[in-house]
mmCIF file of C-alpha atoms in Angstrom:
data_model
loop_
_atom_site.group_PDB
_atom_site.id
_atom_site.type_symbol
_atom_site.label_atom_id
_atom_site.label_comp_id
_atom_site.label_asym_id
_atom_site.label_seq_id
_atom_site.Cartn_x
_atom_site.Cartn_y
_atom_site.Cartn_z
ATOM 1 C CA UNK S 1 25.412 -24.325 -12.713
ATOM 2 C CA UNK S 2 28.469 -23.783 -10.941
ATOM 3 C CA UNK S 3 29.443 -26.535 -7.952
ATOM 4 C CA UNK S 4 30.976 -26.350 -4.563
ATOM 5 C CA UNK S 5 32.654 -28.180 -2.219
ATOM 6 C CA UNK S 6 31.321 -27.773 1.024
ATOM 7 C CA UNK S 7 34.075 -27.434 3.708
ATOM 8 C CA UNK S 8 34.881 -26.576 7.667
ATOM 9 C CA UNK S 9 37.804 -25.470 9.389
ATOM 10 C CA UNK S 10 38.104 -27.263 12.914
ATOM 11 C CA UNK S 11 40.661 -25.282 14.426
ATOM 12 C CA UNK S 12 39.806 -21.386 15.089
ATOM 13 C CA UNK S 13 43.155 -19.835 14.600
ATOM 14 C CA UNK S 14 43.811 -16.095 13.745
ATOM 15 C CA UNK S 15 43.610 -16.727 9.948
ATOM 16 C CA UNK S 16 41.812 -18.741 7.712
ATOM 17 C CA UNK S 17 42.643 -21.479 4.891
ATOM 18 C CA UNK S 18 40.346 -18.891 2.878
ATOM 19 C CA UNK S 19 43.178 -16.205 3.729
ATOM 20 C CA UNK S 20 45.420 -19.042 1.931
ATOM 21 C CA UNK S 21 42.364 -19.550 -1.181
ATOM 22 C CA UNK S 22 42.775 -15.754 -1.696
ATOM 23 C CA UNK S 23 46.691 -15.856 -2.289
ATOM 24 C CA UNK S 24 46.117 -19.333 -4.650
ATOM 25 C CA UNK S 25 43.741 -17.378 -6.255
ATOM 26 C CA UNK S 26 40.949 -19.732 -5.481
ATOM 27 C CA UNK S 27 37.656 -19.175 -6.059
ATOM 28 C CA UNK S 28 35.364 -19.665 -2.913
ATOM 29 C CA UNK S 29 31.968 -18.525 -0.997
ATOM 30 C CA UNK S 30 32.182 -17.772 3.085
ATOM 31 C CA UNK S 31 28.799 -19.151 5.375
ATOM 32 C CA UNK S 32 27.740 -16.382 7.559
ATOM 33 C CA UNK S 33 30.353 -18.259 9.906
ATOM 34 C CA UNK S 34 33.586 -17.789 8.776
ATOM 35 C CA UNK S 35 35.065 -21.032 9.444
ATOM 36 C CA UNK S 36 31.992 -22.330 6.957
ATOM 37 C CA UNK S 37 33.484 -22.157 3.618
ATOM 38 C CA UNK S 38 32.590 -24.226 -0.224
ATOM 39 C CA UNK S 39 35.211 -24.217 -2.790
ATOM 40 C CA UNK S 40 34.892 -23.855 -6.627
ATOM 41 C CA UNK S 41 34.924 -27.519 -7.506
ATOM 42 C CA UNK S 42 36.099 -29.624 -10.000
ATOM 43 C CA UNK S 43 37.705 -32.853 -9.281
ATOM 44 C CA UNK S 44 40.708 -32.443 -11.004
ATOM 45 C CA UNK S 45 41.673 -28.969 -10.260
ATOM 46 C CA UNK S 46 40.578 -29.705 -6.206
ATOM 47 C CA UNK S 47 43.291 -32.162 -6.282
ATOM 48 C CA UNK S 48 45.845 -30.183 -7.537
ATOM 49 C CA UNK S 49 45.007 -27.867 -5.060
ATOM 50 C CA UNK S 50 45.352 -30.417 -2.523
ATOM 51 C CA UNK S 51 48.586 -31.848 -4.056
ATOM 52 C CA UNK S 52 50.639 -28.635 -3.445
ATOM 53 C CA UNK S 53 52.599 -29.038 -0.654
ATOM 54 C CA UNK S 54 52.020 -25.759 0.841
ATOM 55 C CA UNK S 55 48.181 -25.801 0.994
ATOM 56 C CA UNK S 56 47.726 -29.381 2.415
ATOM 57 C CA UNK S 57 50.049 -28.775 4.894
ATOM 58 C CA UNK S 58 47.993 -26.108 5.929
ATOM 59 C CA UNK S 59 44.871 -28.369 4.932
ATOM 60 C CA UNK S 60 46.272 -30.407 7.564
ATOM 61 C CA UNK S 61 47.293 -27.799 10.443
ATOM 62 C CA UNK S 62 43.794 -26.230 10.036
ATOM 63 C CA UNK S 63 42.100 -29.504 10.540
ATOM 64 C CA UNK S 64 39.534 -28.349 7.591
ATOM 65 C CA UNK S 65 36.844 -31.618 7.386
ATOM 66 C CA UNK S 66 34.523 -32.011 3.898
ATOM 67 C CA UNK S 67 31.593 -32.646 4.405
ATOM 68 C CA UNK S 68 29.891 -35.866 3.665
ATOM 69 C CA UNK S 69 26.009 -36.073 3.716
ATOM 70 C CA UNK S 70 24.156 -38.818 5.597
ATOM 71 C CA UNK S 71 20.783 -39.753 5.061
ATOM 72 C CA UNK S 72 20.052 -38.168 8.587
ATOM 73 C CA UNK S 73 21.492 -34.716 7.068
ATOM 74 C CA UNK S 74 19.660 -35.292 4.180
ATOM 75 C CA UNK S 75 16.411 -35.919 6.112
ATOM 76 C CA UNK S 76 16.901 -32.974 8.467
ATOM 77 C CA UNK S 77 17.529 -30.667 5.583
ATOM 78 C CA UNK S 78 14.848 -31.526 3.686
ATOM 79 C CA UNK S 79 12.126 -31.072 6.462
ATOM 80 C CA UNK S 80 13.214 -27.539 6.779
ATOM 81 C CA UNK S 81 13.606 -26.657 3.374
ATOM 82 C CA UNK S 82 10.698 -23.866 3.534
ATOM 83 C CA UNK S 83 13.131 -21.989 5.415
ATOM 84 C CA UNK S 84 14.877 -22.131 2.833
ATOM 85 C CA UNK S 85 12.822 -21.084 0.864
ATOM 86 C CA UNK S 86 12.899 -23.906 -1.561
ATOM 87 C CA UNK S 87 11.590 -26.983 -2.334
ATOM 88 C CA UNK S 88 12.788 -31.072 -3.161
ATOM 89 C CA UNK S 89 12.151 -31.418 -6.723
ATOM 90 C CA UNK S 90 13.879 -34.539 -7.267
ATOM 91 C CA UNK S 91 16.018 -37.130 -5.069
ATOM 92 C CA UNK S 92 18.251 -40.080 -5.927
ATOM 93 C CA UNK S 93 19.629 -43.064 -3.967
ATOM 94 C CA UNK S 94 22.781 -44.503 -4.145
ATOM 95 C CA UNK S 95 20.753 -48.444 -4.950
ATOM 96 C CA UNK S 96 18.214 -47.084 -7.190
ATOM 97 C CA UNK S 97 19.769 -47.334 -10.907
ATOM 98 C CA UNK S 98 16.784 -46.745 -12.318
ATOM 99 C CA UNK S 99 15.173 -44.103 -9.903
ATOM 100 C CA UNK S 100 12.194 -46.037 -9.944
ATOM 101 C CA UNK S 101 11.332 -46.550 -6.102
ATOM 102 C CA UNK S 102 9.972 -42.942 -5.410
ATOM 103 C CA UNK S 103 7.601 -43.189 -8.583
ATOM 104 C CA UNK S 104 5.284 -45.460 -6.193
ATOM 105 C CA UNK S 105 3.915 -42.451 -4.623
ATOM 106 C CA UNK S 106 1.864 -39.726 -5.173
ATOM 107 C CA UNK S 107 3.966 -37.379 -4.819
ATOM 108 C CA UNK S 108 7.800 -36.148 -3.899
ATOM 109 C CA UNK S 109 8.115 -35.412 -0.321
ATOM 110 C CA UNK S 110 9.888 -35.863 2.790
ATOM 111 C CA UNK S 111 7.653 -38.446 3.928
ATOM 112 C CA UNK S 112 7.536 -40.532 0.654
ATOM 113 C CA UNK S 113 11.852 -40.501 0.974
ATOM 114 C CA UNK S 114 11.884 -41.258 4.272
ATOM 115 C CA UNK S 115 9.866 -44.582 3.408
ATOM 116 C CA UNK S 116 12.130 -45.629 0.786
ATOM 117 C CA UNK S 117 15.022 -44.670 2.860
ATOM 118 C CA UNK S 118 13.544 -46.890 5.990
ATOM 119 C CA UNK S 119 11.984 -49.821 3.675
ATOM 120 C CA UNK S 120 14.502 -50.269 1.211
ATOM 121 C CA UNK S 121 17.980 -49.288 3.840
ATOM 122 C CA UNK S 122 18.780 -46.989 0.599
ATOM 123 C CA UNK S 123 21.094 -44.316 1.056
ATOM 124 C CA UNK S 124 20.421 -41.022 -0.321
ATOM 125 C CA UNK S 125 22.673 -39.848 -3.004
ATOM 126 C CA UNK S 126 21.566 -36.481 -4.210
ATOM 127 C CA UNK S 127 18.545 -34.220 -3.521
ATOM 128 C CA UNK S 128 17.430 -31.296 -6.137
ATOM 129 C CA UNK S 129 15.698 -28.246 -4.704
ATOM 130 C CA UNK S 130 14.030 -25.357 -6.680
ATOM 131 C CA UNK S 131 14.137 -22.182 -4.895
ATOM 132 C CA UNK S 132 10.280 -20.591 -4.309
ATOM 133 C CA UNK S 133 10.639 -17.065 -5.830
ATOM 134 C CA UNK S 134 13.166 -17.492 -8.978
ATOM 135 C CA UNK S 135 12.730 -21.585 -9.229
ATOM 136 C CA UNK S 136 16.280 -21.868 -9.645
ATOM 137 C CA UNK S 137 18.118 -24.959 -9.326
ATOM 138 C CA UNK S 138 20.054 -25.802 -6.146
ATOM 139 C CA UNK S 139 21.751 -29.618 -5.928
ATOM 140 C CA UNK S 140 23.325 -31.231 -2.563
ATOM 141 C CA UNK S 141 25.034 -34.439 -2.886
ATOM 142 C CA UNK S 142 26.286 -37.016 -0.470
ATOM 143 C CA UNK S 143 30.073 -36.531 -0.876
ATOM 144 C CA UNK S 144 29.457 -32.828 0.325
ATOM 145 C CA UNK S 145 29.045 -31.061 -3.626
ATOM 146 C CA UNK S 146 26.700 -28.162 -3.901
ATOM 147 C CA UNK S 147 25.718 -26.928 -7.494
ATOM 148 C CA UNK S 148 23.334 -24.140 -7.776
ATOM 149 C CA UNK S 149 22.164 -21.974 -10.634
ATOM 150 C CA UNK S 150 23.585 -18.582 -11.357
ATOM 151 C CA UNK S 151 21.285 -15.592 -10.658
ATOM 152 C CA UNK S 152 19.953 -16.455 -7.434
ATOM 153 C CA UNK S 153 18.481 -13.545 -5.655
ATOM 154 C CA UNK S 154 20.885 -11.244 -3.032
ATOM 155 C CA UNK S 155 18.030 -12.994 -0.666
ATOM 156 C CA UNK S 156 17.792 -16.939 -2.168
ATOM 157 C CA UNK S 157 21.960 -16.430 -2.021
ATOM 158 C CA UNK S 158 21.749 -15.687 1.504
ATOM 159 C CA UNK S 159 19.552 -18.276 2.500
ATOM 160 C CA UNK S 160 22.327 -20.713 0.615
ATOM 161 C CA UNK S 161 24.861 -19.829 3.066
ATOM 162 C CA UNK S 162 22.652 -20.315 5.658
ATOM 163 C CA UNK S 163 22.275 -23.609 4.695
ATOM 164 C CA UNK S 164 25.553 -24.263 3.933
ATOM 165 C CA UNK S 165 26.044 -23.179 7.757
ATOM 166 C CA UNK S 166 23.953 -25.693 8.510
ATOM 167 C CA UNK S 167 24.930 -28.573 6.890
ATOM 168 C CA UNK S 168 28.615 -28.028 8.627
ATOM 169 C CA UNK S 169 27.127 -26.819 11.898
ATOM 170 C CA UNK S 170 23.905 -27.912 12.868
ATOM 171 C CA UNK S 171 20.592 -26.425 13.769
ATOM 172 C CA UNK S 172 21.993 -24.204 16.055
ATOM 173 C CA UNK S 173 22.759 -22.192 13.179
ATOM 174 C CA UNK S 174 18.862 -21.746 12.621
ATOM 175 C CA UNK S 175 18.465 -21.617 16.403
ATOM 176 C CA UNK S 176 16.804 -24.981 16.550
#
């Protein structure tokens, strides 16, 4: 599984921070918009990235934002996973050490989360999706991390940017 951090760059200038990734040698994945970027992560190595002087500055004057997942993101995402073409297979909360709460319920589902989520004021830490055709493994966390399987379809790969696009842009990005 390889994992990304999901990123945005505010400011639409002629260039890129991903024109700056190429000359670092970085490795990264574009959205369909190209201010909607994810970085190769690993903690250590993203903050040596972050502690050279030249990138942050430019960090900085592009006003790129991480993203950070709410429960609200979390929600929304997960009632349109089927166009996604995937499916929750698995969902943690920040509170539940044990990951006990959801196995009250018949089954996984949006509706089942969203009742822990409103009973229990739990916030949602990580959500595991399989995608429909190749069941591969895609992971979204709250502090903006996505980890998905290698040898997703030219088709399931698109669909991941388009949800990467979404998460950093909303449902216009669907057309919602």
């Amino acid at each position: 599984m390889e994992f990304y951090k999901i990123l945005r760059q505010k400011k639409i200038n002629e260039d890129t921070f991903c024109n700056l990734l190429d000359i670092q040698n970085y490795d990264y994945i574009t959205g369909k918009n190209r201010n909607s970027f994810a970085i190769k992560y690993n903690p250590d190595t993203y903050n040596q990235l972050l502690d050279n002087n030249m990138v942050f500055k430019e960090y900085k004057s592009k006003a790129i934002q991480q993203l950070f997942v709410t429960n609200q993101k979390f929600l929304t995402m997960l009632s349109l996973s089927e166009i996604f073409n995937m499916k929750m297979v698995s969902c943690l909360f920040v509170e539940d050490k044990e990951n006990m709460y959801l196995d009250e319920y018949e089954e996984l589902s949006l509706d089942s989360v969203q009742d822990v989520v409103s009973r229990y004021d739990f916030n949602i830490k990580e959500v595991t999706y399989k995608t429909n055709s190749t069941k591969r493994t895609i992971v979204l966390q709250k502090n903006g991390v996505i980890g998905f399987d290698k040898g997703l379809t030219n088709s399931e790969y698109e669909k991941l940017l388009k949800f990467i696009d979404t998460l950093n842009f909303g449902l216009k990005v669907i057309g919602r």
